[in-house]
Tab-separated table of C-alpha atoms and ligand atoms in Angstrom:
chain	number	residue	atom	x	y	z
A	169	UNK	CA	0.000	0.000	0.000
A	170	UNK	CA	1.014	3.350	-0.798
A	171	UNK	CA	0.600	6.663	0.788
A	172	UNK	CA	1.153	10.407	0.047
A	173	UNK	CA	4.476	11.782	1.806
A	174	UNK	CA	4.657	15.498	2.608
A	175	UNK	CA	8.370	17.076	2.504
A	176	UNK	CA	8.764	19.815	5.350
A	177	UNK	CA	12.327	20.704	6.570
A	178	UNK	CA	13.726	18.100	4.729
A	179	UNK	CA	11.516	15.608	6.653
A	180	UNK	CA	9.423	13.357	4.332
A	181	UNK	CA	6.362	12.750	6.501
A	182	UNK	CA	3.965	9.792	5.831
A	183	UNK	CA	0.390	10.971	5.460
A	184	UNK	CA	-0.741	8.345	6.866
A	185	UNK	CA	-3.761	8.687	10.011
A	186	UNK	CA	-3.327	6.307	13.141
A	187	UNK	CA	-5.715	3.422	12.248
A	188	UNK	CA	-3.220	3.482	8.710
A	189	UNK	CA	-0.179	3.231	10.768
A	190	UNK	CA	-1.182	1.112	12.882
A	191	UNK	CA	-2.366	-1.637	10.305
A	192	UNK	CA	1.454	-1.022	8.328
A	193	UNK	CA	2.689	-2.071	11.534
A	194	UNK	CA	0.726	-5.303	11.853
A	195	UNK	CA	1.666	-6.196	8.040
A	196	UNK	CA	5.353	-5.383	9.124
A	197	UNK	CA	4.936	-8.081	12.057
A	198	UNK	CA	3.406	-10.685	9.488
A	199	UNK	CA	5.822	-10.202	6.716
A	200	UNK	CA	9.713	-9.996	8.858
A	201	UNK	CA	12.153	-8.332	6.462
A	202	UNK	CA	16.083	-8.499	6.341
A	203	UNK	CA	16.493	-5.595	8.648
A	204	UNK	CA	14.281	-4.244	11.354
A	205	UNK	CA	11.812	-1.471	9.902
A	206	UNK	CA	11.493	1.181	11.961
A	207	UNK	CA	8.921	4.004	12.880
A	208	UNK	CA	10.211	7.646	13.332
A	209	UNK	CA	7.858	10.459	15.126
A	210	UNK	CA	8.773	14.046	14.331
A	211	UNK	CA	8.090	16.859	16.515
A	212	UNK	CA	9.393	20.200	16.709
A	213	UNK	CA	12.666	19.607	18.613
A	214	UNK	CA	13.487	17.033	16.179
A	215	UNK	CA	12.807	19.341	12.776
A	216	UNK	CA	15.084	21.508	14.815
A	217	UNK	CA	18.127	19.274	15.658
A	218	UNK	CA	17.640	17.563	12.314
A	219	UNK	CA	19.169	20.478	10.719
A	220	UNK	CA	22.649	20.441	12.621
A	221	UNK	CA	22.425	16.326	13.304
A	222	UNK	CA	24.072	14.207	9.882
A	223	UNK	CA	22.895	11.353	12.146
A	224	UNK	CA	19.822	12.261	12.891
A	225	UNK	CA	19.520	12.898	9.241
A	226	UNK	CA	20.576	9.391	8.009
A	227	UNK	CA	18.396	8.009	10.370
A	228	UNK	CA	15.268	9.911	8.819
A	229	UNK	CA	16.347	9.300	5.363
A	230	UNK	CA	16.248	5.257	6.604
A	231	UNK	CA	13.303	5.333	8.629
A	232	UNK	CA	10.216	3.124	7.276
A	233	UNK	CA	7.602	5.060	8.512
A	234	UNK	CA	7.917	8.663	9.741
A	235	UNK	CA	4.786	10.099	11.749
A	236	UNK	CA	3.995	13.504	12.489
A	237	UNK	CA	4.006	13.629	16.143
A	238	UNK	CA	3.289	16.864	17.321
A	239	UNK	CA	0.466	19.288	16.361
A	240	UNK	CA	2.453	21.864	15.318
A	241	UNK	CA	4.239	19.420	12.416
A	242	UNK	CA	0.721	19.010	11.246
A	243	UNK	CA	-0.274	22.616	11.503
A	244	UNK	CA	2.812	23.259	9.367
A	245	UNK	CA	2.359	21.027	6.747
A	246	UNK	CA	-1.175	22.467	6.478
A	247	UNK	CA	0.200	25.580	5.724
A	248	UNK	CA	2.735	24.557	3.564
A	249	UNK	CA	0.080	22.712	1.287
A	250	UNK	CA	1.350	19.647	2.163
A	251	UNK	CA	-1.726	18.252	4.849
A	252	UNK	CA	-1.056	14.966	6.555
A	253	UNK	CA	-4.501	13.691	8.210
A	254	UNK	CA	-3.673	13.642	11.599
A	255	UNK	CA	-1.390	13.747	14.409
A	256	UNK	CA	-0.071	10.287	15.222
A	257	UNK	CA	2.177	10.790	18.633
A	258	UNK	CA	4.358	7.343	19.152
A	259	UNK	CA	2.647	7.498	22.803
A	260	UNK	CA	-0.730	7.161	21.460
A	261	UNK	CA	0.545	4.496	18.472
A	262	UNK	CA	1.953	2.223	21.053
A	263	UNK	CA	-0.961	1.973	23.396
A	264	UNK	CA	-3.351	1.969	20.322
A	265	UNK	CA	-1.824	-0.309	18.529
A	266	UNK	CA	-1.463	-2.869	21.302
A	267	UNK	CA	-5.369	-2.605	21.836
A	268	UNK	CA	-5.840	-3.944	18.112
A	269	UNK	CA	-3.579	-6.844	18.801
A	270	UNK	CA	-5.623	-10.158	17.866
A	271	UNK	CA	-6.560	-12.128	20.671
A	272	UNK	CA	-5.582	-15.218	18.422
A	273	UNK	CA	-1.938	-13.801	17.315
A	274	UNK	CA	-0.269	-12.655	20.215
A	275	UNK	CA	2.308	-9.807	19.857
A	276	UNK	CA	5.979	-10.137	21.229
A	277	UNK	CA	7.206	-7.030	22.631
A	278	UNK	CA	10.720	-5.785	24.145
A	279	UNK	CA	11.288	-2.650	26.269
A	280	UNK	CA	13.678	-0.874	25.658
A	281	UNK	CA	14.879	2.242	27.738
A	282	UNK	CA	13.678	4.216	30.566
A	283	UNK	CA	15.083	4.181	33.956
A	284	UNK	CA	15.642	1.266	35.925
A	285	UNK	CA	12.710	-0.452	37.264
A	286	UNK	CA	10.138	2.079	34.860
A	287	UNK	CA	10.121	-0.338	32.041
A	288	UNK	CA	9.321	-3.725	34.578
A	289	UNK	CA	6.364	-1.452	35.788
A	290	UNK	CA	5.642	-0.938	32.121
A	291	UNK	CA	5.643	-4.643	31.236
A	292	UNK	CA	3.155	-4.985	34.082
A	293	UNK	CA	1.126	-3.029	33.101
A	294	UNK	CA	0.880	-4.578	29.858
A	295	UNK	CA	0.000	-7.493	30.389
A	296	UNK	CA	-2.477	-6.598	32.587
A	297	UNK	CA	-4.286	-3.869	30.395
A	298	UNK	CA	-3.433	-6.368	27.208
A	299	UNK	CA	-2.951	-9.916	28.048
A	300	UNK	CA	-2.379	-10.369	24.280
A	301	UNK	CA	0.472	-8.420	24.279
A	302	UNK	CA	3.653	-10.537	25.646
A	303	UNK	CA	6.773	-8.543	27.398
A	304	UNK	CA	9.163	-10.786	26.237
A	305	UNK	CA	12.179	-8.747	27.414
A	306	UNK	CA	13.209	-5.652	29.305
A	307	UNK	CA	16.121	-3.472	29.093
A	308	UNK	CA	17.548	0.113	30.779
A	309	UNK	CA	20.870	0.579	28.983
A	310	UNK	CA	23.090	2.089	31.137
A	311	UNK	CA	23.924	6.490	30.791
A	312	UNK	CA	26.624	6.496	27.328
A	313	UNK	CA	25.712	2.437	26.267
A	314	UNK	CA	25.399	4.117	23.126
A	315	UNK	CA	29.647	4.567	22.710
A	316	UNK	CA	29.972	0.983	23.863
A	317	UNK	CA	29.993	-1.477	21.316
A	318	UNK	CA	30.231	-4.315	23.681
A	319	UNK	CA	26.962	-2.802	25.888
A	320	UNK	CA	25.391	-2.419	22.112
A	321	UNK	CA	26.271	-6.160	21.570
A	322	UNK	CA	24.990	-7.315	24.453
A	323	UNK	CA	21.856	-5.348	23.889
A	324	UNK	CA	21.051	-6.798	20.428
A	325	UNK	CA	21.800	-10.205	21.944
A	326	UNK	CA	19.284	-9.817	24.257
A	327	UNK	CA	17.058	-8.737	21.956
A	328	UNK	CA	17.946	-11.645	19.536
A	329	UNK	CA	17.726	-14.355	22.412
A	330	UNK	CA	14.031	-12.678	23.250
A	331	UNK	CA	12.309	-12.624	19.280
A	332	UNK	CA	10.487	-9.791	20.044
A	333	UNK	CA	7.890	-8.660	17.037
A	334	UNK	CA	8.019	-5.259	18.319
A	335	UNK	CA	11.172	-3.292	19.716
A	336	UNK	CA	9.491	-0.257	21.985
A	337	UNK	CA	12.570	2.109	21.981
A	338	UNK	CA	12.304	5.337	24.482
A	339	UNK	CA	15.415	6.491	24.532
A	340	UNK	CA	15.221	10.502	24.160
A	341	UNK	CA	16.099	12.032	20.321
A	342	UNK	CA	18.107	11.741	18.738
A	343	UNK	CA	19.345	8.965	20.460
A	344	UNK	CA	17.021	6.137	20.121
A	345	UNK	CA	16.460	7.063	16.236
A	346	UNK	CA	20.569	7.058	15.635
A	347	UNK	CA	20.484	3.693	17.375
A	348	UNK	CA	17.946	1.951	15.984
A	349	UNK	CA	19.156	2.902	12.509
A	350	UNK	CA	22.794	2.031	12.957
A	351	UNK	CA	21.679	-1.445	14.338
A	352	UNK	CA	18.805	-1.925	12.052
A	353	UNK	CA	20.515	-4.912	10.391
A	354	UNK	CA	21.321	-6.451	13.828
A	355	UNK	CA	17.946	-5.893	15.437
A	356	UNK	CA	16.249	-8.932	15.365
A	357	UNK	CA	12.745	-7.521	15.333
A	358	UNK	CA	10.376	-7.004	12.774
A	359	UNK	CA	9.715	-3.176	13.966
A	360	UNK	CA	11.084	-0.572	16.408
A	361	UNK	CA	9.195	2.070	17.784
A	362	UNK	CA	11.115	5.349	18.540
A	363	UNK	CA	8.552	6.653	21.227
A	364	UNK	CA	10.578	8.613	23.685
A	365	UNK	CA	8.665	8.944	26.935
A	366	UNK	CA	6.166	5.977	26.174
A	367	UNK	CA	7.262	3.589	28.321
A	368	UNK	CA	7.002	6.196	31.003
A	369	UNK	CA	3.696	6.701	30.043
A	370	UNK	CA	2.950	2.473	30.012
A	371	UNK	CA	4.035	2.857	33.398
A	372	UNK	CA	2.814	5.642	35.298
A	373	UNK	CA	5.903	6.999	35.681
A	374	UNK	CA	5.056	10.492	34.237
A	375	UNK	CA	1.667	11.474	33.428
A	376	UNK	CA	0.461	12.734	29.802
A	377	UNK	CA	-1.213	16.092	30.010
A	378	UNK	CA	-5.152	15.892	29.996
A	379	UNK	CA	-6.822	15.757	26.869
A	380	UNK	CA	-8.319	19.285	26.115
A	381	UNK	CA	-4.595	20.268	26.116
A	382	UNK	CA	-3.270	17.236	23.693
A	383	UNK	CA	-6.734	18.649	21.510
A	384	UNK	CA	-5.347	22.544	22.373
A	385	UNK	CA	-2.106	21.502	20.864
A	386	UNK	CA	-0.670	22.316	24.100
A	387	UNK	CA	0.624	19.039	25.482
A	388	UNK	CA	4.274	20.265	25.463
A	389	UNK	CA	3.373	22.789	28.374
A	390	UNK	CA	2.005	20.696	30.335
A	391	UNK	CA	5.474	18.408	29.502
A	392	UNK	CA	7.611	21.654	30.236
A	393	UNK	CA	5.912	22.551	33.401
A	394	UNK	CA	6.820	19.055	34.654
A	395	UNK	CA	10.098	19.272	33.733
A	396	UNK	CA	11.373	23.163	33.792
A	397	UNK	CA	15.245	22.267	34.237
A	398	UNK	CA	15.568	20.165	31.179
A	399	UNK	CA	13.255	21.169	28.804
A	400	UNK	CA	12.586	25.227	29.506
A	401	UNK	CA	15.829	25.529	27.634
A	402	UNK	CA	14.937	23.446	24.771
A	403	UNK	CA	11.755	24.927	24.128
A	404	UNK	CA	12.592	28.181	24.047
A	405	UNK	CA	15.370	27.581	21.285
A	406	UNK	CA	12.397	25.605	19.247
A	407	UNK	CA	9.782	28.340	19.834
A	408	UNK	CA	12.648	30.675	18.068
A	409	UNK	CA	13.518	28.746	14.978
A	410	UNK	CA	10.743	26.520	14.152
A	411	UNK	CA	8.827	29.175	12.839
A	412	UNK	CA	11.573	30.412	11.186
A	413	UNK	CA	11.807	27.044	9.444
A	414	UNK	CA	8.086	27.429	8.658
A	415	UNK	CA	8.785	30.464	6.865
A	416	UNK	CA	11.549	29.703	5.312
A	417	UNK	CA	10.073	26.784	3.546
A	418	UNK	CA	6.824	28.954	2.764
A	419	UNK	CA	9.061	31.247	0.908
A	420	UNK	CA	10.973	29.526	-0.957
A	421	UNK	CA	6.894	27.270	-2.044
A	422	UNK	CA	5.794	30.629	-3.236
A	423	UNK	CA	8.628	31.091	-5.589
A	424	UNK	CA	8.959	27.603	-6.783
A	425	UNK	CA	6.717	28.176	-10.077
B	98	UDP	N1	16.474	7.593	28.336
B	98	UDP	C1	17.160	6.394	28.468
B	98	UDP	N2	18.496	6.361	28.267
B	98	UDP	C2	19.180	7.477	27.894
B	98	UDP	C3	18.485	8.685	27.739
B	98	UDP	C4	17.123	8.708	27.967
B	98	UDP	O1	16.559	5.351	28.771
B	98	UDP	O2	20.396	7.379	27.710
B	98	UDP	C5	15.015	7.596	28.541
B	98	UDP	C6	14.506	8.395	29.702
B	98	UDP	O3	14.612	7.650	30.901
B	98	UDP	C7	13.065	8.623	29.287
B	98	UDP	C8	13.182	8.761	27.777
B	98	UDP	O4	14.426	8.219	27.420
B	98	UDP	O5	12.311	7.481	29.583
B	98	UDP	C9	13.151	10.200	27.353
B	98	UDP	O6	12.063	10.386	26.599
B	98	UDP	P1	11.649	11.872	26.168
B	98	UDP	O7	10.629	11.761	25.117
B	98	UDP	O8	11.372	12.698	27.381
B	98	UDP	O9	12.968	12.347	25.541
B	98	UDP	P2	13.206	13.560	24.635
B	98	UDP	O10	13.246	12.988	23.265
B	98	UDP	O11	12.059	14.511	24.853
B	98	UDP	O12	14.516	14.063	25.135
């Protein structure tokens, strides 16, 4: 199945909506390719590291699937004439798409990231909210794992020894997408999630804002007033060049002929 991609910042974004996404995903599970596909989820902060990160770049160009994560990606591309249907935030995918699991064909997941402990509360929790979902393996890679090649080793031979269907990565951008698609031909998956703060989420460990702000297109308030320290910064560098980005790209669509 095809779908339209929109091109903003240099980030192809699958128009895809959730219920689209979320039956690639499935197909994905059936079909097991060479290397692991994997699912990207753009928001702001990563349209504006992408442009200083040749990493974070390759890892885009790779990606399988690239969903718009954030409202303001979607608002953008709307402008730009370049719609995508909906927002599809990796912490709503992952939840979602565990719901739509078959009772009769059990999904294999691994946990990857969070801190210690966060991700065994996680796997708890998923098996009680979906008992067809199986937590086949759990892992909190220690601060820097990512410079290790032995810790990256004995990572993807966990992962290997566990045959997961689904890797759930949440390790921060640009991290986990860097990761994943530098070890996509060792992952022994059939998908990987780049979801940041989902397992959180799975586990209660941080709270998603309440709806009428997700709706509002507000959620990252709510994020930065429960984190100041670490993410005050951060926004305020995004809330200065994103809409220069916005523009930029709107400028240079009105002179295209
Ligand atoms: N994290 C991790 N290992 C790291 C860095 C981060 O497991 O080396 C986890 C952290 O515990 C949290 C998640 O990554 O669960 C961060 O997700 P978030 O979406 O907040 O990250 P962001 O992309 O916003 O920095």
């Amino acid at each position: 199945m095809t779908h339209k991609r929109s091109e903003l910042f240099g980030i192809r974004i699958d128009a895809v909506d959730m219920q689209q996404a979320i039956g690639r995903v499935l197909e994905w599970v059936d079909e097991r390719a060479f290397a692991c596909r994997y699912i990207v989820t753009p928001n702001v902060d990563h349209a504006v590291l992408l442009r200083k990160s040749e990493p974070l770049q390759t890892a885009y160009e790779h990606a399988d699937m690239v969903l718009a994560d954030g409202h303001p990606i979607v608002w953008a591309a709307r402008l730009l004439g370049q719609p995508v249907p909906e927002r599809v935030p990796g912490s709503d995918l992952v939840p979602q798409l565990f719901t739509e699991v078959p009772t009769n064909k059990p999904l294999n997941v691994f946990l990857l990231g969070a801190a210690p402990g966060v991700a065994t509360r996680a796997g708890q929790k998923i098996q009680k909210t979906w008992p067809q979902v199986r937590t086949v393996g759990i892992y909190s890679p220690p601060m820097g794992f990512e410079d290790d090649p032995e810790e990256c080793d004995y990572i993807l031979g966990r992962i290997a020894l566990s045959r997961p269907d689904v890797l759930v990565v949440g390790l921060g951008a640009p991290k986990q997408e860097c990761w994943v698609a530098k070890h996509r031909h060792q992952i022994q998956a059939s998908v990987s999630l780049c979801v940041g703060a989902t397992i959180d989420f799975l586990a209660g460990e941080k709270n998603r804002a309440p709806g009428w702000m997700q709706r509002g297109g507000v959620e990252w308030l709510h994020r930065m007033c429960s984190d100041p320290k670490r993410l005050g910064k951060r926004y305020a560098k995004d809330a200065w060049i994103f809409p220069q980005l916005v523009m930029q790209q709107w400028i240079e669509t009105r002179r295209s002929p």
